């Protein structure tokens, strides 16, 4: 699997459509962690990551996890059938 196919697979819903929540979560992680790494290089030393940055990354990941749990219900990914549509069963 190519990197492009893996990225497309990570950003798509279970039904194959693009997921705005997944794209937003990826952008938050890339921007926040990218800024942290850049500032470590700019300062020339390790800069401890702030609680605000940790909260942004953890909050976006937690929100995506909660959304997926709500959409798929108790059964999780194992019980998902795309023919049933989206939402709770």
Short mmCIF file of N, CA, C and O in Angstrom, two decimals:
data_model
loop_
_atom_site.label_atom_id
_atom_site.label_comp_id
_atom_site.label_asym_id
_atom_site.label_seq_id
_atom_site.Cartn_x
_atom_site.Cartn_y
_atom_site.Cartn_z
N UNK A 1 0.85 -1.18 0.00
CA UNK A 1 0.00 0.00 0.00
C UNK A 1 0.90 1.24 0.00
O UNK A 1 1.80 1.36 0.81
N UNK A 2 0.61 2.15 -0.88
CA UNK A 2 1.40 3.37 -0.95
C UNK A 2 1.02 4.33 0.18
O UNK A 2 -0.02 4.18 0.82
N UNK A 3 1.88 5.30 0.40
CA UNK A 3 1.62 6.30 1.44
C UNK A 3 0.37 7.10 1.12
O UNK A 3 -0.42 7.44 2.01
N UNK A 4 0.15 7.38 -0.16
CA UNK A 4 -1.04 8.13 -0.56
C UNK A 4 -2.32 7.34 -0.29
O UNK A 4 -3.30 7.89 0.20
N UNK A 5 -2.29 6.05 -0.58
CA UNK A 5 -3.46 5.20 -0.33
C UNK A 5 -3.71 5.06 1.17
O UNK A 5 -4.86 5.06 1.62
N UNK A 6 -2.64 4.95 1.95
CA UNK A 6 -2.79 4.84 3.41
C UNK A 6 -3.37 6.11 4.00
O UNK A 6 -4.24 6.07 4.88
N UNK A 7 -2.92 7.27 3.51
CA UNK A 7 -3.45 8.55 3.99
C UNK A 7 -4.92 8.70 3.60
O UNK A 7 -5.74 9.12 4.41
N UNK A 8 -5.26 8.34 2.36
CA UNK A 8 -6.66 8.42 1.93
C UNK A 8 -7.53 7.49 2.76
O UNK A 8 -8.64 7.85 3.15
N UNK A 9 -7.02 6.30 3.09
CA UNK A 9 -7.78 5.36 3.91
C UNK A 9 -7.99 5.90 5.32
O UNK A 9 -9.05 5.72 5.91
N UNK A 10 -6.99 6.60 5.86
CA UNK A 10 -7.09 7.16 7.21
C UNK A 10 -8.07 8.32 7.28
O UNK A 10 -8.62 8.60 8.34
N UNK A 11 -8.30 9.01 6.16
CA UNK A 11 -9.15 10.20 6.15
C UNK A 11 -10.56 9.93 5.66
O UNK A 11 -11.35 10.86 5.52
N UNK A 12 -10.91 8.67 5.40
CA UNK A 12 -12.24 8.34 4.89
C UNK A 12 -13.06 7.64 5.96
O UNK A 12 -12.54 6.94 6.83
N UNK A 13 -14.38 7.84 5.87
CA UNK A 13 -15.32 7.19 6.78
C UNK A 13 -15.41 5.70 6.45
O UNK A 13 -14.83 5.23 5.49
N UNK A 14 -16.20 4.98 7.24
CA UNK A 14 -16.40 3.58 6.97
C UNK A 14 -17.16 3.34 5.67
O UNK A 14 -17.03 2.31 5.05
N UNK A 15 -17.95 4.33 5.23
CA UNK A 15 -18.69 4.19 3.99
C UNK A 15 -17.90 4.66 2.77
O UNK A 15 -18.41 4.65 1.66
N UNK A 16 -16.65 5.09 2.94
CA UNK A 16 -15.80 5.48 1.83
C UNK A 16 -15.76 6.97 1.53
O UNK A 16 -14.96 7.41 0.72
N UNK A 17 -16.62 7.76 2.15
CA UNK A 17 -16.63 9.21 1.93
C UNK A 17 -15.56 9.89 2.77
O UNK A 17 -15.03 9.33 3.72
N UNK A 18 -15.24 11.12 2.43
CA UNK A 18 -14.25 11.88 3.18
C UNK A 18 -14.85 12.33 4.51
O UNK A 18 -15.99 12.75 4.57
N UNK A 19 -14.09 12.27 5.57
CA UNK A 19 -14.54 12.63 6.90
C UNK A 19 -13.92 13.96 7.33
O UNK A 19 -12.70 14.06 7.50
N UNK A 20 -14.76 14.99 7.47
CA UNK A 20 -14.27 16.30 7.90
C UNK A 20 -13.65 16.21 9.30
O UNK A 20 -12.65 16.89 9.57
N UNK A 21 -14.21 15.40 10.16
CA UNK A 21 -13.68 15.27 11.52
C UNK A 21 -12.29 14.65 11.50
O UNK A 21 -11.40 15.09 12.22
N UNK A 22 -12.08 13.65 10.67
CA UNK A 22 -10.76 13.02 10.58
C UNK A 22 -9.74 13.99 9.99
O UNK A 22 -8.60 14.05 10.43
N UNK A 23 -10.14 14.74 8.97
CA UNK A 23 -9.24 15.71 8.35
C UNK A 23 -8.87 16.80 9.36
O UNK A 23 -7.70 17.17 9.49
N UNK A 24 -9.85 17.30 10.10
CA UNK A 24 -9.60 18.34 11.10
C UNK A 24 -8.69 17.82 12.20
O UNK A 24 -7.76 18.52 12.63
N UNK A 25 -8.94 16.61 12.66
CA UNK A 25 -8.10 16.02 13.71
C UNK A 25 -6.67 15.87 13.24
O UNK A 25 -5.73 16.18 13.98
N UNK A 26 -6.48 15.42 12.01
CA UNK A 26 -5.13 15.28 11.46
C UNK A 26 -4.45 16.65 11.37
O UNK A 26 -3.27 16.79 11.74
N UNK A 27 -5.18 17.66 10.90
CA UNK A 27 -4.59 18.99 10.79
C UNK A 27 -4.20 19.56 12.14
O UNK A 27 -3.14 20.18 12.28
N UNK A 28 -5.04 19.37 13.16
CA UNK A 28 -4.72 19.85 14.50
C UNK A 28 -3.44 19.19 14.99
O UNK A 28 -2.53 19.87 15.50
N UNK A 29 -3.33 17.89 14.83
CA UNK A 29 -2.13 17.17 15.29
C UNK A 29 -0.89 17.63 14.54
O UNK A 29 0.15 17.89 15.15
N UNK A 30 -0.97 17.73 13.22
CA UNK A 30 0.18 18.13 12.42
C UNK A 30 0.62 19.55 12.75
O UNK A 30 1.81 19.82 12.93
N UNK A 31 -0.33 20.47 12.86
CA UNK A 31 0.02 21.87 13.13
C UNK A 31 0.59 22.03 14.54
O UNK A 31 1.65 22.63 14.72
N UNK A 32 -0.07 21.48 15.54
CA UNK A 32 0.38 21.65 16.93
C UNK A 32 1.73 20.97 17.14
O UNK A 32 2.67 21.59 17.66
N UNK A 33 1.85 19.72 16.73
CA UNK A 33 3.12 19.02 16.95
C UNK A 33 4.22 19.56 16.04
O UNK A 33 5.39 19.61 16.44
N UNK A 34 3.85 20.00 14.83
CA UNK A 34 4.83 20.61 13.94
C UNK A 34 5.39 21.90 14.50
O UNK A 34 6.60 22.17 14.40
N UNK A 35 4.51 22.72 15.07
CA UNK A 35 4.97 23.97 15.70
C UNK A 35 5.90 23.67 16.87
O UNK A 35 6.92 24.35 17.06
N UNK A 36 5.57 22.66 17.66
CA UNK A 36 6.40 22.31 18.81
C UNK A 36 7.79 21.86 18.36
O UNK A 36 8.80 22.32 18.89
N UNK A 37 7.85 21.00 17.34
CA UNK A 37 9.14 20.54 16.83
C UNK A 37 9.91 21.71 16.24
O UNK A 37 11.12 21.85 16.46
N UNK A 38 9.24 22.58 15.49
CA UNK A 38 9.90 23.74 14.90
C UNK A 38 10.50 24.65 15.98
O UNK A 38 11.64 25.12 15.85
N UNK A 39 9.75 24.90 17.03
CA UNK A 39 10.26 25.75 18.10
C UNK A 39 11.41 25.09 18.86
O UNK A 39 12.31 25.78 19.34
N UNK A 40 11.42 23.76 18.94
CA UNK A 40 12.57 23.08 19.55
C UNK A 40 13.82 23.33 18.72
O UNK A 40 14.90 23.57 19.25
N UNK A 41 13.69 23.28 17.38
CA UNK A 41 14.83 23.55 16.51
C UNK A 41 15.23 25.03 16.55
O UNK A 41 16.41 25.36 16.55
N UNK A 42 14.25 25.91 16.57
CA UNK A 42 14.55 27.35 16.60
C UNK A 42 15.29 27.71 17.89
O UNK A 42 16.27 28.48 17.86
N UNK A 43 14.82 27.19 19.01
CA UNK A 43 15.46 27.48 20.30
C UNK A 43 16.79 26.75 20.45
O UNK A 43 17.64 27.15 21.24
N UNK A 44 16.99 25.66 19.72
CA UNK A 44 18.22 24.89 19.83
C UNK A 44 18.29 24.01 21.06
O UNK A 44 19.35 23.56 21.46
N UNK A 45 17.15 23.78 21.66
CA UNK A 45 17.07 22.93 22.86
C UNK A 45 15.68 22.32 22.92
O UNK A 45 14.79 22.70 22.18
N UNK A 46 15.51 21.37 23.84
CA UNK A 46 14.19 20.78 24.04
C UNK A 46 13.29 21.78 24.76
O UNK A 46 13.64 22.28 25.83
N UNK A 47 12.16 22.07 24.17
CA UNK A 47 11.17 22.95 24.78
C UNK A 47 10.03 22.07 25.27
O UNK A 47 9.41 21.37 24.47
N UNK A 48 9.75 22.05 26.56
CA UNK A 48 8.65 21.21 27.04
C UNK A 48 7.33 21.59 26.38
O UNK A 48 7.04 22.77 26.18
N UNK A 49 6.57 20.60 26.04
CA UNK A 49 5.28 20.85 25.40
C UNK A 49 4.32 21.39 26.47
O UNK A 49 4.30 20.92 27.61
N UNK A 50 3.56 22.39 26.10
CA UNK A 50 2.68 23.04 27.08
C UNK A 50 1.38 22.26 27.24
O UNK A 50 1.00 21.46 26.38
N UNK A 51 0.69 22.51 28.34
CA UNK A 51 -0.58 21.85 28.60
C UNK A 51 -1.63 22.26 27.58
O UNK A 51 -2.52 21.49 27.25
N UNK A 52 -1.51 23.47 27.06
CA UNK A 52 -2.45 23.91 26.04
C UNK A 52 -2.32 23.07 24.78
O UNK A 52 -3.31 22.68 24.16
N UNK A 53 -1.08 22.76 24.39
CA UNK A 53 -0.86 21.92 23.21
C UNK A 53 -1.34 20.49 23.45
O UNK A 53 -1.95 19.89 22.57
N UNK A 54 -1.05 19.98 24.62
CA UNK A 54 -1.51 18.63 24.97
C UNK A 54 -3.03 18.57 24.94
O UNK A 54 -3.62 17.62 24.42
N UNK A 55 -3.68 19.60 25.45
CA UNK A 55 -5.14 19.65 25.48
C UNK A 55 -5.71 19.70 24.07
O UNK A 55 -6.72 19.04 23.78
N UNK A 56 -5.10 20.47 23.18
CA UNK A 56 -5.58 20.53 21.79
C UNK A 56 -5.49 19.17 21.11
O UNK A 56 -6.45 18.72 20.47
N UNK A 57 -4.35 18.51 21.23
CA UNK A 57 -4.18 17.20 20.57
C UNK A 57 -5.09 16.16 21.21
O UNK A 57 -5.81 15.44 20.51
N UNK A 58 -5.09 16.06 22.53
CA UNK A 58 -5.92 15.07 23.21
C UNK A 58 -7.40 15.34 23.01
O UNK A 58 -8.20 14.42 22.84
N UNK A 59 -7.78 16.62 23.01
CA UNK A 59 -9.19 16.96 22.81
C UNK A 59 -9.68 16.60 21.42
O UNK A 59 -10.78 16.08 21.25
N UNK A 60 -8.85 16.85 20.41
CA UNK A 60 -9.27 16.51 19.05
C UNK A 60 -9.35 15.00 18.87
O UNK A 60 -10.28 14.49 18.24
N UNK A 61 -8.39 14.28 19.43
CA UNK A 61 -8.43 12.81 19.33
C UNK A 61 -9.60 12.23 20.12
O UNK A 61 -10.28 11.32 19.67
N UNK A 62 -9.86 12.78 21.30
CA UNK A 62 -10.98 12.31 22.11
C UNK A 62 -12.32 12.60 21.47
O UNK A 62 -13.24 11.78 21.53
N UNK A 63 -12.44 13.76 20.84
CA UNK A 63 -13.70 14.10 20.17
C UNK A 63 -13.96 13.16 19.00
O UNK A 63 -15.08 12.73 18.77
N UNK A 64 -12.91 12.82 18.26
CA UNK A 64 -13.07 11.89 17.13
C UNK A 64 -13.44 10.51 17.64
O UNK A 64 -14.28 9.84 17.07
N UNK A 65 -12.81 10.08 18.72
CA UNK A 65 -13.13 8.77 19.29
C UNK A 65 -14.58 8.72 19.78
O UNK A 65 -15.29 7.73 19.57
N UNK A 66 -15.03 9.81 20.43
CA UNK A 66 -16.41 9.86 20.90
C UNK A 66 -17.40 9.86 19.75
O UNK A 66 -18.44 9.20 19.80
N UNK A 67 -17.07 10.58 18.67
CA UNK A 67 -17.94 10.60 17.51
C UNK A 67 -18.05 9.22 16.88
O UNK A 67 -19.15 8.76 16.55
N UNK A 68 -16.93 8.51 16.75
CA UNK A 68 -16.96 7.18 16.16
C UNK A 68 -17.75 6.22 17.04
O UNK A 68 -18.54 5.41 16.54
N UNK A 69 -17.59 6.34 18.35
CA UNK A 69 -18.34 5.48 19.29
C UNK A 69 -19.84 5.74 19.15
O UNK A 69 -20.65 4.83 19.17
N UNK A 70 -20.22 7.01 19.03
CA UNK A 70 -21.63 7.36 18.88
C UNK A 70 -22.19 6.82 17.56
O UNK A 70 -23.29 6.31 17.52
N UNK A 71 -21.41 6.95 16.48
CA UNK A 71 -21.90 6.50 15.18
C UNK A 71 -22.02 4.99 15.09
O UNK A 71 -22.97 4.48 14.49
N UNK A 72 -21.07 4.25 15.68
CA UNK A 72 -21.06 2.80 15.52
C UNK A 72 -21.77 2.06 16.64
O UNK A 72 -22.04 0.88 16.50
N UNK A 73 -22.03 2.71 17.74
CA UNK A 73 -22.73 2.05 18.84
C UNK A 73 -21.83 1.14 19.65
O UNK A 73 -20.62 1.18 19.55
N UNK A 74 -22.44 0.27 20.44
CA UNK A 74 -21.69 -0.60 21.35
C UNK A 74 -20.84 -1.64 20.64
O UNK A 74 -19.81 -2.03 21.11
N UNK A 75 -21.30 -2.14 19.50
CA UNK A 75 -20.60 -3.21 18.82
C UNK A 75 -19.26 -2.80 18.23
O UNK A 75 -18.41 -3.63 17.98
N UNK A 76 -19.06 -1.51 18.01
CA UNK A 76 -17.80 -1.02 17.45
C UNK A 76 -17.67 -1.35 15.98
O UNK A 76 -18.65 -1.56 15.27
N UNK A 77 -16.45 -1.41 15.52
CA UNK A 77 -16.18 -1.63 14.11
C UNK A 77 -16.59 -3.02 13.65
O UNK A 77 -16.92 -3.23 12.49
N UNK A 78 -16.58 -4.01 14.55
CA UNK A 78 -16.89 -5.38 14.15
C UNK A 78 -18.34 -5.52 13.70
O UNK A 78 -18.65 -6.35 12.85
N UNK A 79 -19.25 -4.72 14.23
CA UNK A 79 -20.67 -4.86 13.89
C UNK A 79 -21.12 -3.88 12.80
O UNK A 79 -22.29 -3.83 12.50
N UNK A 80 -20.19 -3.12 12.23
CA UNK A 80 -20.57 -2.10 11.25
C UNK A 80 -20.87 -2.74 9.90
O UNK A 80 -20.09 -3.52 9.38
N UNK A 81 -22.03 -2.42 9.34
CA UNK A 81 -22.41 -2.87 8.01
C UNK A 81 -22.79 -1.64 7.20
O UNK A 81 -23.79 -0.99 7.49
N UNK A 82 -21.99 -1.28 6.16
CA UNK A 82 -22.27 -0.07 5.39
C UNK A 82 -23.65 -0.05 4.76
O UNK A 82 -24.20 1.02 4.50
N UNK A 83 -24.26 -1.19 4.51
CA UNK A 83 -25.57 -1.22 3.89
C UNK A 83 -26.67 -0.72 4.82
O UNK A 83 -27.76 -0.39 4.39
N UNK A 84 -26.36 -0.68 6.13
CA UNK A 84 -27.36 -0.22 7.11
C UNK A 84 -27.41 1.29 7.22
O UNK A 84 -28.27 1.82 7.91
N UNK A 85 -26.48 2.00 6.62
CA UNK A 85 -26.45 3.44 6.74
C UNK A 85 -25.73 3.88 7.99
O UNK A 85 -25.16 3.08 8.70
N UNK A 86 -25.77 5.20 8.25
CA UNK A 86 -25.07 5.73 9.41
C UNK A 86 -26.01 5.89 10.60
O UNK A 86 -27.21 5.86 10.46
N UNK A 87 -25.42 6.09 11.77
CA UNK A 87 -26.20 6.36 12.97
C UNK A 87 -26.30 5.16 13.87
O UNK A 87 -25.73 4.10 13.62
N UNK A 88 -27.03 5.35 14.96
CA UNK A 88 -27.20 4.26 15.94
C UNK A 88 -28.21 3.24 15.45
O UNK A 88 -29.11 3.54 14.70
N UNK A 89 -28.05 2.04 15.94
CA UNK A 89 -28.98 0.95 15.58
C UNK A 89 -29.84 0.60 16.75
O UNK A 89 -29.54 0.67 17.83
#
